[in-house]
Each structure stands twice: as C-alpha cells, then as structure tokens.
C-alpha cells in the first residue's frame, strides 16, 4: 500500500489531549455549538421559505453537511492528519492554510456577533425590568454579554474550560 505524503512541510501533531475533557463533555460542547448556531438561522429560513420550503432546505443542508464531513474525515485518514487545519495545510499548502484559518475566524466572528445581537434583542426587556435600567438597555446588555463572552475566546484551547457549555 502506498504511503500518502503531505504536500507541504506542515507538521503533524500528536492526538490532542485535554485534561478533564471526556467524551460526554466533548459531545455536549459540540451539540451546543451546532444547535446554538443553527437555531439562529432557522427562523429566517422558515420565514423566507415557509414550512415546507424551510424543511426541505434544512434536510438538504443536513445531507450536504454530512457528505462534507465524510469527505473531510476521509481526507484526514488518507493524509494521516489529526486536525482540520493540518488537513487543509496538507491539501492546499501554507497559503491555503492561512486562507482557511481566516475564513474560519470570520465565520466564528460572525456567529459571535449574531449571538450578541440576539442576546441584546431578547434579554434587553427582561434585564431592563429586573434591574430597572433605563436608557439604551440594548447596548448595555450587549456590552455585558461581550464582557462575559470575550475572555474565553482568547484561550488557545476551549478544552481548558470544558464546563462552559453547561452555563
């Protein structure tokens, strides 16, 4: 059997080991991420497409995402890489790695901003009533959410805080 060599000088890493991050916590974090981000887009999809069209779009995206995941896993197995970044580097080289990293950053940033907007719009009336806050409550709630959400985003590995999804 022929051994597949990476296309560039990307260094393969060992299997990641995160203390206190077991399989159940990892699965819960993954489900929280996928469902949380996906739920932000569902209402607009169903608003634009209706119940039938929205359901068809949802099922179609599930099929496309499942296929894409299988392709990525098969590529990683054939290239003997352990992470998404290593696989992209092995396939597209260093320039491709940086493009993929930038796109991932922009997608994550977009989801973070979407969460801030949703939290600000949904929580502002409740927070305003509970704490008797007046004047630009939306901005104050969004700033409070930023103060809570930004520090964990600077960690190199979110595995350092595996319990955060439970909060």
Tab-separated table of C-alpha atoms in Angstrom:
chain	number	residue	atom	x	y	z
A	1	UNK	CA	0.000	0.000	0.000
A	2	UNK	CA	1.334	3.395	-0.978
A	3	UNK	CA	2.019	5.897	1.765
A	4	UNK	CA	0.482	9.336	1.183
A	5	UNK	CA	2.841	12.204	1.972
A	6	UNK	CA	1.629	15.704	2.856
A	7	UNK	CA	2.026	18.196	0.020
A	8	UNK	CA	3.896	20.712	2.178
A	9	UNK	CA	6.148	20.872	5.189
A	10	UNK	CA	3.221	21.062	7.631
A	11	UNK	CA	3.987	19.407	10.906
A	12	UNK	CA	1.598	16.749	12.092
A	13	UNK	CA	0.657	16.932	15.733
A	14	UNK	CA	0.017	14.194	18.211
A	15	UNK	CA	-3.509	13.320	19.181
A	16	UNK	CA	-4.809	16.203	21.296
A	17	UNK	CA	-5.038	15.519	24.987
A	18	UNK	CA	-7.122	17.813	27.137
A	19	UNK	CA	-7.359	17.073	30.856
A	20	UNK	CA	-10.871	16.831	32.300
A	21	UNK	CA	-12.470	16.873	28.831
A	22	UNK	CA	-14.088	13.493	28.433
A	23	UNK	CA	-16.219	12.172	25.604
A	24	UNK	CA	-19.567	13.209	27.174
A	25	UNK	CA	-18.410	16.807	27.731
A	26	UNK	CA	-16.954	16.994	24.232
A	27	UNK	CA	-20.180	15.690	22.701
A	28	UNK	CA	-22.233	18.149	24.754
A	29	UNK	CA	-19.985	21.062	23.691
A	30	UNK	CA	-20.238	20.031	20.031
A	31	UNK	CA	-24.036	19.686	20.145
A	32	UNK	CA	-24.334	23.042	21.918
A	33	UNK	CA	-22.230	24.694	19.225
A	34	UNK	CA	-24.091	23.158	16.294
A	35	UNK	CA	-27.590	23.590	17.663
A	36	UNK	CA	-26.894	27.049	19.074
A	37	UNK	CA	-25.509	28.443	15.820
A	38	UNK	CA	-28.083	26.661	13.685
A	39	UNK	CA	-31.046	27.880	15.670
A	40	UNK	CA	-30.137	31.483	14.919
A	41	UNK	CA	-30.740	30.904	11.210
A	42	UNK	CA	-33.809	28.677	11.345
A	43	UNK	CA	-36.466	31.347	11.947
A	44	UNK	CA	-35.331	33.389	8.953
A	45	UNK	CA	-35.178	30.279	6.746
A	46	UNK	CA	-38.741	29.331	7.612
A	47	UNK	CA	-39.870	32.958	7.256
A	48	UNK	CA	-38.436	33.182	3.737
A	49	UNK	CA	-39.286	29.654	2.526
A	50	UNK	CA	-42.372	28.679	4.501
A	51	UNK	CA	-42.775	25.446	6.450
A	52	UNK	CA	-42.375	23.098	3.511
A	53	UNK	CA	-39.531	25.010	1.845
A	54	UNK	CA	-37.763	25.529	5.162
A	55	UNK	CA	-37.989	21.822	5.953
A	56	UNK	CA	-36.629	20.934	2.504
A	57	UNK	CA	-33.759	23.433	2.922
A	58	UNK	CA	-32.989	22.061	6.376
A	59	UNK	CA	-32.907	18.455	5.129
A	60	UNK	CA	-30.807	19.421	2.093
A	61	UNK	CA	-28.251	21.184	4.286
A	62	UNK	CA	-28.101	18.159	6.605
A	63	UNK	CA	-27.267	15.941	3.620
A	64	UNK	CA	-24.639	18.386	2.298
A	65	UNK	CA	-23.045	18.820	5.742
A	66	UNK	CA	-22.953	15.059	6.322
A	67	UNK	CA	-21.300	14.484	2.941
A	68	UNK	CA	-18.762	17.258	3.577
A	69	UNK	CA	-17.910	15.817	6.976
A	70	UNK	CA	-17.318	12.355	5.472
A	71	UNK	CA	-15.052	13.839	2.772
A	72	UNK	CA	-13.026	15.740	5.398
A	73	UNK	CA	-12.662	12.661	7.615
A	74	UNK	CA	-11.600	10.501	4.661
A	75	UNK	CA	-9.028	13.124	3.596
A	76	UNK	CA	-7.655	13.297	7.144
A	77	UNK	CA	-7.385	9.496	7.311
A	78	UNK	CA	-5.592	9.267	3.960
A	79	UNK	CA	-3.245	12.158	4.795
A	80	UNK	CA	-2.741	10.899	8.376
A	81	UNK	CA	-3.543	14.297	9.876
A	82	UNK	CA	-5.197	14.875	13.235
A	83	UNK	CA	-6.897	18.255	12.798
A	84	UNK	CA	-8.843	20.299	10.295
A	85	UNK	CA	-6.002	22.802	9.986
A	86	UNK	CA	-3.395	20.109	9.297
A	87	UNK	CA	-5.613	18.549	6.643
A	88	UNK	CA	-6.127	21.887	4.903
A	89	UNK	CA	-2.404	22.573	5.050
A	90	UNK	CA	-1.615	19.163	3.571
A	91	UNK	CA	-4.108	19.665	0.736
A	92	UNK	CA	-3.607	23.351	-0.151
A	93	UNK	CA	-0.202	24.198	1.352
A	94	UNK	CA	0.616	27.109	3.635
A	95	UNK	CA	-1.281	29.775	1.610
A	96	UNK	CA	-4.405	27.602	1.657
A	97	UNK	CA	-3.970	27.023	5.373
A	98	UNK	CA	-3.946	30.775	6.027
A	99	UNK	CA	-6.988	31.353	3.804
A	100	UNK	CA	-8.910	28.588	5.608
A	101	UNK	CA	-7.841	29.957	9.010
A	102	UNK	CA	-9.016	33.465	8.029
A	103	UNK	CA	-12.361	32.148	6.761
A	104	UNK	CA	-12.870	30.106	9.958
A	105	UNK	CA	-12.092	33.204	12.027
A	106	UNK	CA	-14.581	35.315	10.049
A	107	UNK	CA	-17.302	32.664	10.373
A	108	UNK	CA	-16.725	32.386	14.134
A	109	UNK	CA	-16.717	36.157	14.471
A	110	UNK	CA	-19.994	36.352	12.552
A	111	UNK	CA	-21.601	33.779	14.854
A	112	UNK	CA	-20.343	35.690	17.897
A	113	UNK	CA	-21.852	38.954	16.589
A	114	UNK	CA	-25.115	37.114	15.832
A	115	UNK	CA	-25.213	35.866	19.425
A	116	UNK	CA	-24.585	39.376	20.723
A	117	UNK	CA	-27.415	40.807	18.635
A	118	UNK	CA	-29.792	38.000	19.634
A	119	UNK	CA	-28.900	38.292	23.318
A	120	UNK	CA	-29.236	42.077	23.203
A	121	UNK	CA	-32.625	41.956	21.497
A	122	UNK	CA	-34.064	39.124	23.583
A	123	UNK	CA	-32.640	39.908	27.010
A	124	UNK	CA	-32.836	43.707	26.996
A	125	UNK	CA	-36.523	43.981	28.020
A	126	UNK	CA	-36.105	41.372	30.768
A	127	UNK	CA	-32.856	42.855	32.116
A	128	UNK	CA	-34.317	46.360	31.944
A	129	UNK	CA	-37.328	45.312	34.026
A	130	UNK	CA	-35.381	43.236	36.570
A	131	UNK	CA	-32.584	45.755	37.213
A	132	UNK	CA	-34.616	48.934	36.490
A	133	UNK	CA	-32.162	50.013	33.812
A	134	UNK	CA	-33.193	52.916	31.635
A	135	UNK	CA	-31.670	54.460	28.557
A	136	UNK	CA	-30.109	52.338	25.823
A	137	UNK	CA	-30.708	48.999	27.540
A	138	UNK	CA	-29.827	47.033	24.359
A	139	UNK	CA	-26.311	48.481	24.255
A	140	UNK	CA	-25.752	47.834	27.964
A	141	UNK	CA	-26.885	44.205	27.674
A	142	UNK	CA	-24.692	43.670	24.588
A	143	UNK	CA	-21.708	45.187	26.410
A	144	UNK	CA	-22.356	42.899	29.387
A	145	UNK	CA	-22.536	39.890	27.042
A	146	UNK	CA	-19.240	40.957	25.468
A	147	UNK	CA	-17.579	41.168	28.870
A	148	UNK	CA	-18.700	37.597	29.592
A	149	UNK	CA	-18.062	36.112	26.115
A	150	UNK	CA	-14.741	37.694	25.087
A	151	UNK	CA	-12.312	36.372	27.733
A	152	UNK	CA	-12.878	32.673	26.911
A	153	UNK	CA	-12.411	33.397	23.213
A	154	UNK	CA	-8.778	34.362	23.828
A	155	UNK	CA	-7.880	30.923	25.185
A	156	UNK	CA	-5.742	28.801	22.898
A	157	UNK	CA	-7.909	25.765	23.617
A	158	UNK	CA	-11.521	25.885	24.764
A	159	UNK	CA	-10.844	22.449	26.242
A	160	UNK	CA	-9.345	24.428	29.128
A	161	UNK	CA	-12.914	25.309	30.122
A	162	UNK	CA	-14.939	22.188	29.243
A	163	UNK	CA	-17.838	23.031	31.547
A	164	UNK	CA	-18.685	26.414	29.992
A	165	UNK	CA	-21.373	24.934	27.728
A	166	UNK	CA	-23.366	23.895	30.775
A	167	UNK	CA	-23.782	27.536	31.859
